[in-house]
CSV table of C-alpha atoms in Angstrom, one decimal:
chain,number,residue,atom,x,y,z
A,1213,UNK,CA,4.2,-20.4,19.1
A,1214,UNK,CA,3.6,-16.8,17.6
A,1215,UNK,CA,0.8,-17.1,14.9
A,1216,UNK,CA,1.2,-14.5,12.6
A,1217,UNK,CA,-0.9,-12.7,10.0
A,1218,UNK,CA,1.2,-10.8,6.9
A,1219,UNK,CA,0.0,-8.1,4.6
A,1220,UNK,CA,0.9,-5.7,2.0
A,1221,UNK,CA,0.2,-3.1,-0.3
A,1222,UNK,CA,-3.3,-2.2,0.9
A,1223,UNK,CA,-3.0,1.6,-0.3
A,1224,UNK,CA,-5.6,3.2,2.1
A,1225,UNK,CA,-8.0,0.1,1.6
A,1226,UNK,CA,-8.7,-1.8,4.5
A,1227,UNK,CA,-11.3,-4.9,3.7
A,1228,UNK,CA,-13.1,-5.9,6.6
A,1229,UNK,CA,-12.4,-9.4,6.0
A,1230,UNK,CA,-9.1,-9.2,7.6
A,1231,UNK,CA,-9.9,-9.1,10.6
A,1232,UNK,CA,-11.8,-12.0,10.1
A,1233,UNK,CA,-8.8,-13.6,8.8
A,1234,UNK,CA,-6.6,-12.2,11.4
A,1235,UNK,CA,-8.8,-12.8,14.4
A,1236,UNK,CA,-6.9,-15.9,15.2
A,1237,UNK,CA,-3.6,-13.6,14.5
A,1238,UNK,CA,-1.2,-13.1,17.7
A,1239,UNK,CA,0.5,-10.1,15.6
A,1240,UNK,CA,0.1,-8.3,12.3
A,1241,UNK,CA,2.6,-7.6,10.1
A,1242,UNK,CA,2.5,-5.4,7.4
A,1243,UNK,CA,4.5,-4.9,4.3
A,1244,UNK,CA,4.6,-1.4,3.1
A,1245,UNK,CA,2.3,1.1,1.3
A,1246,UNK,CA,-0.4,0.9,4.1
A,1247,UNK,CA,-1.6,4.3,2.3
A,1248,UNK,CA,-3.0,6.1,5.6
A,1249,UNK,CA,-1.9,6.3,9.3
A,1250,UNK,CA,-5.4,5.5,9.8
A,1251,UNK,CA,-5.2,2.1,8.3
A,1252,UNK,CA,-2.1,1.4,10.3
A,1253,UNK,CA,-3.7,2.8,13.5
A,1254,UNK,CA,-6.7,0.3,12.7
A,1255,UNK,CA,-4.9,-2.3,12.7
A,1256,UNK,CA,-2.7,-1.5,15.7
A,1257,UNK,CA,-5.9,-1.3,18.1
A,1258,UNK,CA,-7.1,-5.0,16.7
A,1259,UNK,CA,-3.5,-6.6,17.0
A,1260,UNK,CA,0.1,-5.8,17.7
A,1261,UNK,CA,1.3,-4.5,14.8
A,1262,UNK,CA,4.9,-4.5,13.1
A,1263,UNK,CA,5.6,-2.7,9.6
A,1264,UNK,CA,7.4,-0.8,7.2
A,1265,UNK,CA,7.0,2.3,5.1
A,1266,UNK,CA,6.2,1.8,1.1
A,1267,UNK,CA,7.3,3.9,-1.4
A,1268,UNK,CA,3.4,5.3,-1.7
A,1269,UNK,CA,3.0,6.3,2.2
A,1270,UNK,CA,3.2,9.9,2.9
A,1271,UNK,CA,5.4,11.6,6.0
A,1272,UNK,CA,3.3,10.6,8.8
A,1273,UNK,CA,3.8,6.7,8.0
A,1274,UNK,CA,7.2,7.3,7.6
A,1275,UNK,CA,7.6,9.2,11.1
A,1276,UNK,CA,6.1,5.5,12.7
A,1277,UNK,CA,7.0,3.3,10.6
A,1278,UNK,CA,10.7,2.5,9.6
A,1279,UNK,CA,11.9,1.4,6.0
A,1280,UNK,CA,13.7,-2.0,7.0
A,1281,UNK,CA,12.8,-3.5,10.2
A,1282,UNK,CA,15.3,-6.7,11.6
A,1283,UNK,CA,13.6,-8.4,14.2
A,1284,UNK,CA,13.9,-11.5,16.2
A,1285,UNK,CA,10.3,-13.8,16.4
A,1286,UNK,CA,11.1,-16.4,18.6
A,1287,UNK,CA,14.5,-18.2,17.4
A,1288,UNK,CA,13.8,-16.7,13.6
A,1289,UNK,CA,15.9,-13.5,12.5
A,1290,UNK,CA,13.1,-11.8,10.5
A,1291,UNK,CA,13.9,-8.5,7.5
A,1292,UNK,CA,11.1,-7.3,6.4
A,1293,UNK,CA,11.1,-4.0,3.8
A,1294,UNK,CA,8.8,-2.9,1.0
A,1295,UNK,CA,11.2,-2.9,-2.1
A,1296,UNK,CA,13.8,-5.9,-1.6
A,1297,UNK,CA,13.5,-7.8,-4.7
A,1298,UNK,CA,13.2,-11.7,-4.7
A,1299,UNK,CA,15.8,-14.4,-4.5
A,1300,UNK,CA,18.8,-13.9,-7.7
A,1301,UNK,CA,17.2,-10.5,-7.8
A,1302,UNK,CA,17.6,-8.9,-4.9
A,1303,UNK,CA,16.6,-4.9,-4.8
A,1304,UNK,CA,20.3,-3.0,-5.1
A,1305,UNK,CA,19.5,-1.5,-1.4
A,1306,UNK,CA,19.6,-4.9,0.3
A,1307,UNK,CA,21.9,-7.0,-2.4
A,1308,UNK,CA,24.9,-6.5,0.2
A,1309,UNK,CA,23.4,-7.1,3.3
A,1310,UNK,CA,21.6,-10.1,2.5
A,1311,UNK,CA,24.2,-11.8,1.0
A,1312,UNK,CA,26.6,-11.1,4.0
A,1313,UNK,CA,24.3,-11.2,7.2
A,1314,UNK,CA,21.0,-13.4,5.6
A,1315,UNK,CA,17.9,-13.8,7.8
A,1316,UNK,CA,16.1,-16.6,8.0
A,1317,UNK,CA,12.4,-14.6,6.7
A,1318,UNK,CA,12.8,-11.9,4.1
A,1319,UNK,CA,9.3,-10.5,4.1
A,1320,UNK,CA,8.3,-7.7,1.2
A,1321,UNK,CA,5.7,-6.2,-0.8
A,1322,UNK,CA,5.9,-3.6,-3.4
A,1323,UNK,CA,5.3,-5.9,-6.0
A,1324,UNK,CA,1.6,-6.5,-6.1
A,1325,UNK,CA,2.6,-10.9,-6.6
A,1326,UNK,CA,1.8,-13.0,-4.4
A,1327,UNK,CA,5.5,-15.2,-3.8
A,1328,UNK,CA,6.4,-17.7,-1.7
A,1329,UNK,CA,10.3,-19.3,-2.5
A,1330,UNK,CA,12.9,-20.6,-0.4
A,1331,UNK,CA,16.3,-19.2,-1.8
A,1332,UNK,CA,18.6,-22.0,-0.8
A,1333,UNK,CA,21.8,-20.1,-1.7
A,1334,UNK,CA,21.4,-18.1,1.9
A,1335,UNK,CA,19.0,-20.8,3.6
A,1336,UNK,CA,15.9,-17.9,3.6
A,1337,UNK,CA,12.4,-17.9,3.1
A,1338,UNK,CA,11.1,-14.8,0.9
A,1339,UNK,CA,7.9,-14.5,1.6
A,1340,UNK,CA,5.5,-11.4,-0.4
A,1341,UNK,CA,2.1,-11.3,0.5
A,1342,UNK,CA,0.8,-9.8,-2.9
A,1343,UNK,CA,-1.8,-7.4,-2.6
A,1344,UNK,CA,-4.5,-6.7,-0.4
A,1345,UNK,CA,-6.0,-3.2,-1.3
A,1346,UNK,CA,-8.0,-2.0,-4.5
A,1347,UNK,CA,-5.7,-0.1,-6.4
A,1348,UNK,CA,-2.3,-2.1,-8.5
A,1349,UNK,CA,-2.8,-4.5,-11.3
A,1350,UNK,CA,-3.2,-7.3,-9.0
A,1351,UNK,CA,-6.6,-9.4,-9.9
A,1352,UNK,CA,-6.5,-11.1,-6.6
A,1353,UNK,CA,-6.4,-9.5,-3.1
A,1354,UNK,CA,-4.5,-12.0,-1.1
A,1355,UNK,CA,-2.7,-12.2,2.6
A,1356,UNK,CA,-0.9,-14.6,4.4
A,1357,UNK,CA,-1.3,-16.4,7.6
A,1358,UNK,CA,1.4,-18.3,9.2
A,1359,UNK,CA,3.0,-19.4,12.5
A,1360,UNK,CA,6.5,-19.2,13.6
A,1361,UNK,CA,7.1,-22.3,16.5
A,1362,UNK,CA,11.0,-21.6,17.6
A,1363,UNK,CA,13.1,-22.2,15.1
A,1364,UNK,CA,10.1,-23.1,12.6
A,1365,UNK,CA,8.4,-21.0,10.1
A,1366,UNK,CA,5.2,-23.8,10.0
A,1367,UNK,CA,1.6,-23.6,8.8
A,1368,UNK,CA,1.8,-21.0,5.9
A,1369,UNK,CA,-2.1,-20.6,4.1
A,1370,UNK,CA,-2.8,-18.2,1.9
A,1371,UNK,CA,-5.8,-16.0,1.9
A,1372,UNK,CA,-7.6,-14.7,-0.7
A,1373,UNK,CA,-10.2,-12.0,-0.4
A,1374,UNK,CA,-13.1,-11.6,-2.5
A,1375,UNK,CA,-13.4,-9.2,-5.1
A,1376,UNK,CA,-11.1,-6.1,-6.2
């Protein structure tokens, strides 16, 4: 079992709770506009750490960190990228490729809402963390901890941080 802890769109805020949160965390995962190298470094040195670039992070995030990453965690064929859309409304830049070639996790941010659907059209979970940084029209901060067990995406809770 790989427990997992997922973020996004923390724009160069980095709440000390998450660590908390993610203590228990045998990787981080991160969703896009992490703001600062220095926030992904952070968490690299607490966790192993997987991401993707946002449309907000500069050059040097985008030098480490790719725009889509496919990955396998355990038996489950993961996507994660920043803009992708939700289920019936895919983004336009992953519309072809999820239809033909779907994973079983399609993880994204961008959007600020906190979503959790199971589009049974391609037999994927789309998960978006919502927000956990300061700045965006979000009024929660929020994160998501969850385990993947083989084949098994189990135990999903959903974490919200104090304040904004």
């Amino acid at each position: 079992m790989t427990r997992i802890g997922l973020i996004s769109d923390t724009h160069s805020y980095l709440d000390d709770a998450v660590f908390k949160h993610f203590e228990d965390r045998d990787e981080i995962w991160h969703a896009g506009d992490f703001g600062t190298l220095e926030l992904a470094d952070q968490l690299a040195a607490f966790k192993p750490l997987k991401g993707v670039y946002g449309n907000i992070d500069g050059k040097d995030v985008r030098l480490v960190y790719p725009e889509h990453l496919r990955f396998k965690c355990e038996d489950v064929d993961v996507w994660m990228t920043h803009i992708g859309g939700y289920p019936d409304r895919y983004s336009a830049n992953v519309k072809p490729e999820i239809y033909t070639n779907p994973p079983q996790l399609f993880i994204t941010g961008h959007s600020h809402i906190l979503k959790v659907i199971y589009d049974k059209k391609i037999s994927c979970l789309h998960i978006n963390p919502g927000a956990a940084g300061k700045q965006g029209w979000h009024k929660v901060r929020t994160l998501i901890k969850f385990d993947i067990n083989g084949n098994k995406i189990e135990n999903l809770n959903i974490v919200e941080l104090s304040g904004r």
